[in-house]
Short mmCIF file of C-alpha atoms in Angstrom, two decimals:
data_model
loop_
_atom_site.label_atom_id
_atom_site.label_comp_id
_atom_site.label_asym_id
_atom_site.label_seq_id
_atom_site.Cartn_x
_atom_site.Cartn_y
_atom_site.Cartn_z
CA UNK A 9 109.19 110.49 93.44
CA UNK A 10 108.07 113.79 94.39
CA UNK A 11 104.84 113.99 96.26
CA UNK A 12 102.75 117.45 96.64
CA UNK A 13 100.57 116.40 99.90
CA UNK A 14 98.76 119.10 99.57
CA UNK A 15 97.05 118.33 95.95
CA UNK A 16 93.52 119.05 94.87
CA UNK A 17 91.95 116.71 92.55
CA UNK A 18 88.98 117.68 90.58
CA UNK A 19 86.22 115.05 89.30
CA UNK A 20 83.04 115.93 87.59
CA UNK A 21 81.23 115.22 90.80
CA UNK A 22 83.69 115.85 93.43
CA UNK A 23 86.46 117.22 94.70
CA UNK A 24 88.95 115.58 96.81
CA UNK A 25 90.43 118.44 99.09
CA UNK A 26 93.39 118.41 101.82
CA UNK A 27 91.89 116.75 105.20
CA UNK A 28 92.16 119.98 107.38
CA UNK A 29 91.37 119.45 111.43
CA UNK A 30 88.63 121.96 110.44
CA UNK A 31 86.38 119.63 108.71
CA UNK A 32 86.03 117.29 111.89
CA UNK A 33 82.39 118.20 112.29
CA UNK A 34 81.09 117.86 109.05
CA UNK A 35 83.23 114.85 108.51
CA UNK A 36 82.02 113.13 111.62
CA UNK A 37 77.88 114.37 110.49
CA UNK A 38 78.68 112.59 107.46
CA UNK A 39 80.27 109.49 108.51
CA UNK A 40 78.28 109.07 111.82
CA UNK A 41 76.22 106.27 110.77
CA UNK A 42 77.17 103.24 112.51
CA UNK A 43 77.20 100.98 108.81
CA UNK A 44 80.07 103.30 107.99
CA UNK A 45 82.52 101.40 110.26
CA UNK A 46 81.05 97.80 110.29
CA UNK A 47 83.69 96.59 108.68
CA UNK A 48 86.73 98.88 109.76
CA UNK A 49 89.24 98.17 112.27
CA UNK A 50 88.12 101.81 113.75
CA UNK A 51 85.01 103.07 115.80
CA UNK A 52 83.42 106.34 115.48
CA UNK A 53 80.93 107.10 117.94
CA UNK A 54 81.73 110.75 118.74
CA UNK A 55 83.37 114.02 117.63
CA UNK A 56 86.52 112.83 119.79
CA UNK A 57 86.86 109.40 117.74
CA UNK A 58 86.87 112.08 114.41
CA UNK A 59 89.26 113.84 116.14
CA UNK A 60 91.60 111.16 116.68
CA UNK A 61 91.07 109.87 112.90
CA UNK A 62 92.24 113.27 111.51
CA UNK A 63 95.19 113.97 113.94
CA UNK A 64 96.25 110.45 112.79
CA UNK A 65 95.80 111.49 108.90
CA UNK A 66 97.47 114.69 109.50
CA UNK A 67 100.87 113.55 111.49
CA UNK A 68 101.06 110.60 108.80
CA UNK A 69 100.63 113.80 106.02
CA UNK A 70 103.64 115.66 107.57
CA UNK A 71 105.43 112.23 108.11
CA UNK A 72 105.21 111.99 104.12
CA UNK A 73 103.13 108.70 104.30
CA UNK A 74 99.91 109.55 103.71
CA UNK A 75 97.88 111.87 101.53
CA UNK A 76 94.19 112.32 103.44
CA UNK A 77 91.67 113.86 101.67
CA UNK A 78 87.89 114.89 102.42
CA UNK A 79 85.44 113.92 99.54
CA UNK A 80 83.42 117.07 98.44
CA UNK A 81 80.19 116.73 96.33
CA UNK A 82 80.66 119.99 93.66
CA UNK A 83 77.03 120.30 93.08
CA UNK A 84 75.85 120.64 97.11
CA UNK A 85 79.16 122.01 98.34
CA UNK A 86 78.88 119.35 101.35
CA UNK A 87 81.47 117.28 102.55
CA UNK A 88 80.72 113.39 102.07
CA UNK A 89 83.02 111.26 103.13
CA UNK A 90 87.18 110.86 102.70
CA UNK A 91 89.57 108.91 101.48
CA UNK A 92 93.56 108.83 101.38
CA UNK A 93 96.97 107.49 99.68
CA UNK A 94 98.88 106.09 102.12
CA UNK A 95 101.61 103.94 103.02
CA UNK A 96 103.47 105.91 100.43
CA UNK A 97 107.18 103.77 99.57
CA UNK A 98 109.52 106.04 97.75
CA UNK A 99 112.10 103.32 97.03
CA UNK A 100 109.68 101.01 95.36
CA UNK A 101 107.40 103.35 94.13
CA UNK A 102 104.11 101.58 95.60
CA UNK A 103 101.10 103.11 97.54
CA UNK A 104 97.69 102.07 98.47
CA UNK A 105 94.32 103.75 98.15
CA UNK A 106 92.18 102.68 101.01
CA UNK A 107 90.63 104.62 103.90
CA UNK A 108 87.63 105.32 102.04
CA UNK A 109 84.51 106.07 104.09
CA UNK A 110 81.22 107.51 102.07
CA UNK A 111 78.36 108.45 104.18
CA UNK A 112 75.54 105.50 103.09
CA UNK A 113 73.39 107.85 101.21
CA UNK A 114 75.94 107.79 98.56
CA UNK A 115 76.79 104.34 98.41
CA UNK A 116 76.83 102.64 94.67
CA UNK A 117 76.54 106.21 92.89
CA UNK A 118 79.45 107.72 91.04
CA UNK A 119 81.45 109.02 93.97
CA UNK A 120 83.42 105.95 94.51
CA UNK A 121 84.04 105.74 91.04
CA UNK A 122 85.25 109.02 90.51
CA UNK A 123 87.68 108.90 93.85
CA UNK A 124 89.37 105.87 92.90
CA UNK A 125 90.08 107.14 89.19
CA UNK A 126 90.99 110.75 90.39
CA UNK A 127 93.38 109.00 92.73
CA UNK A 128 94.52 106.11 90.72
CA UNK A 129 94.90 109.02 87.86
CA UNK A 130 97.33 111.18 90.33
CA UNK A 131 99.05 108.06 91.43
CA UNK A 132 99.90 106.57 87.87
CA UNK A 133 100.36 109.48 86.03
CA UNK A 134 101.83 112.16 88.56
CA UNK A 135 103.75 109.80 90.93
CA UNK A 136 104.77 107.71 88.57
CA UNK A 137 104.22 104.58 90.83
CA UNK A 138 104.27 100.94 89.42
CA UNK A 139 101.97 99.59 91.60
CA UNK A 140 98.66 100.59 93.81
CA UNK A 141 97.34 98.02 96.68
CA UNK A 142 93.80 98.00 97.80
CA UNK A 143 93.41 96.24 100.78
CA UNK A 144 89.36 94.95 102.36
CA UNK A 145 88.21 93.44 105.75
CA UNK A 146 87.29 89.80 104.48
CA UNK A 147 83.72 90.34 106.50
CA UNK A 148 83.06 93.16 103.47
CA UNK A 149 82.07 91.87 100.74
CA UNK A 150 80.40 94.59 99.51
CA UNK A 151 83.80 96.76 99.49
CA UNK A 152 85.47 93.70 97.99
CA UNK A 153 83.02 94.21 94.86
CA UNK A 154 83.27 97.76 94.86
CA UNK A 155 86.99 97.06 94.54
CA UNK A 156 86.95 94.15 92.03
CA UNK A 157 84.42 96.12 90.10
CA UNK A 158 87.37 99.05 89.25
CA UNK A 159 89.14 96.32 88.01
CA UNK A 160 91.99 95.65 90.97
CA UNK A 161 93.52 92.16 90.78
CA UNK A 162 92.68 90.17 93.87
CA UNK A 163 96.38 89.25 95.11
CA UNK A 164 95.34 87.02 98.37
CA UNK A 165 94.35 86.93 101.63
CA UNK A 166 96.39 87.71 105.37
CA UNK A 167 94.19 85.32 107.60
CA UNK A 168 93.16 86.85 110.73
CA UNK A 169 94.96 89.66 110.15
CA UNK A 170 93.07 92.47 112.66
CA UNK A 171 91.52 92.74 115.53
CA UNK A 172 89.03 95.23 116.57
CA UNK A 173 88.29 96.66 119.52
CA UNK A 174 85.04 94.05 120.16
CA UNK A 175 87.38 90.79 119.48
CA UNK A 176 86.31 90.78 115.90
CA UNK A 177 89.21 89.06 114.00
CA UNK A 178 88.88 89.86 110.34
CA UNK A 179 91.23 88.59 107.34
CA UNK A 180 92.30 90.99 104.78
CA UNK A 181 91.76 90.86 101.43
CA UNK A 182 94.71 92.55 99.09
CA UNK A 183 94.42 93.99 95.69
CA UNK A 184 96.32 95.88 93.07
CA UNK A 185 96.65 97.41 89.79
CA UNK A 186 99.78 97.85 88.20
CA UNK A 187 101.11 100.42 85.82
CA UNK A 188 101.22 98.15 82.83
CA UNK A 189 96.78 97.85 83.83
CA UNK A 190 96.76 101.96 84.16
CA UNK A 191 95.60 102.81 80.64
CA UNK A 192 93.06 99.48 80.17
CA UNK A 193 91.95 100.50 84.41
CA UNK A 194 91.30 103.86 83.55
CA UNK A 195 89.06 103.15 80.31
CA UNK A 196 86.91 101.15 82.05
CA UNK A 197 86.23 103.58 85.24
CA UNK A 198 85.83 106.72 82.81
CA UNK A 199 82.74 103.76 80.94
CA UNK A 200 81.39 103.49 84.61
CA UNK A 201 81.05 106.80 84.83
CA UNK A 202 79.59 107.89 81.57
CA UNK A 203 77.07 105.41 81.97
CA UNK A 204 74.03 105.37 84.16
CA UNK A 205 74.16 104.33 87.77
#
């Protein structure tokens, strides 16, 4: 499996573009709304706590494990959130799709939508994996929808699996789609998208 970390996809809507140090600002003015990280095992209450976030996405980039990417709405040229493929395993030829974060404003409109299949699309079809995990804070339902609603098969649950910085222990929910779902996945998201939010 050959991975180009530095990929751009293109949506209809978006763009998902290499995370770059030089989008901490309007990353972090995007993201900065407390709801953002409710359920996350991160806090982000400052330009520094950005900082961190991307350094972290970037090292994991040149360690080969992750690919981070900023969300980028085509028709206002503004950044809106990001989202990565990470823990990237060569030998098995299995990633997950998670570190999503879409400023509120664009919650339940297309942009989800169109990340996951632009990734999932890359993923299946490029990288040739077999299988994609999604994995949710237990305490998020709404992400767990969001998740169920691409069509991800809910695998199980790791009880109190994280801890947060407040004490906050949270299970984690795991789901997948494999490469045998791919073609039935990606006819469905392409419906949700041709039809009105």
């Amino acid at each position: 499996m050959v991975i180009d970390t530095d990929v751009i996809l293109h949506g209809n809507t978006i763009s998902l573009i290499p995370l770059e140090m030089v989008h901490n600002e309007e990353l972090f003015e995007a993201l900065k709304n407390p709801e953002v990280w409710k359920y996350t095992w991160r806090e982000v209450h400052s330009i520094e706590d950005m900082n961190e976030i991307i350094s972290t996405a970037i090292h994991n980039k040149k360690e080969g494990t992750q690919i981070p990417f900023i969300i980028k709405n085509k028709t206002t040229g503004k950044i809106v959130g990001s989202t990565r493929i990470g823990d990237i395993d060569i030998v098995n030829r299995n990633v997950e799709i998670g570190w999503t974060w879409i400023t509120p404003e664009l919650w339940r409109t297309p942009v989800n939508t169109e990340s996951k299949l632009l990734m999932l699309q890359f993923c299946f079809e490029v990288l040739k994996v077999y299988r994609v995990q999604f994995s949710v804070s237990g305490l998020n339902i709404r992400s767990q929808k969001a998740i169920e609603r691409l069509g991800a098969i809910k695998e199980g649950t790791f009880r109190k699996h994280r801890v947060k910085k407040d004490g906050t222990i949270h299970d984690n929910v795991y789901y997948s789609i494999l490469d045998t779902e791919w073609d039935k996945v990606k006819d469905h998201l392409i419906f949700l998208l041709e039809k009105k939010y």
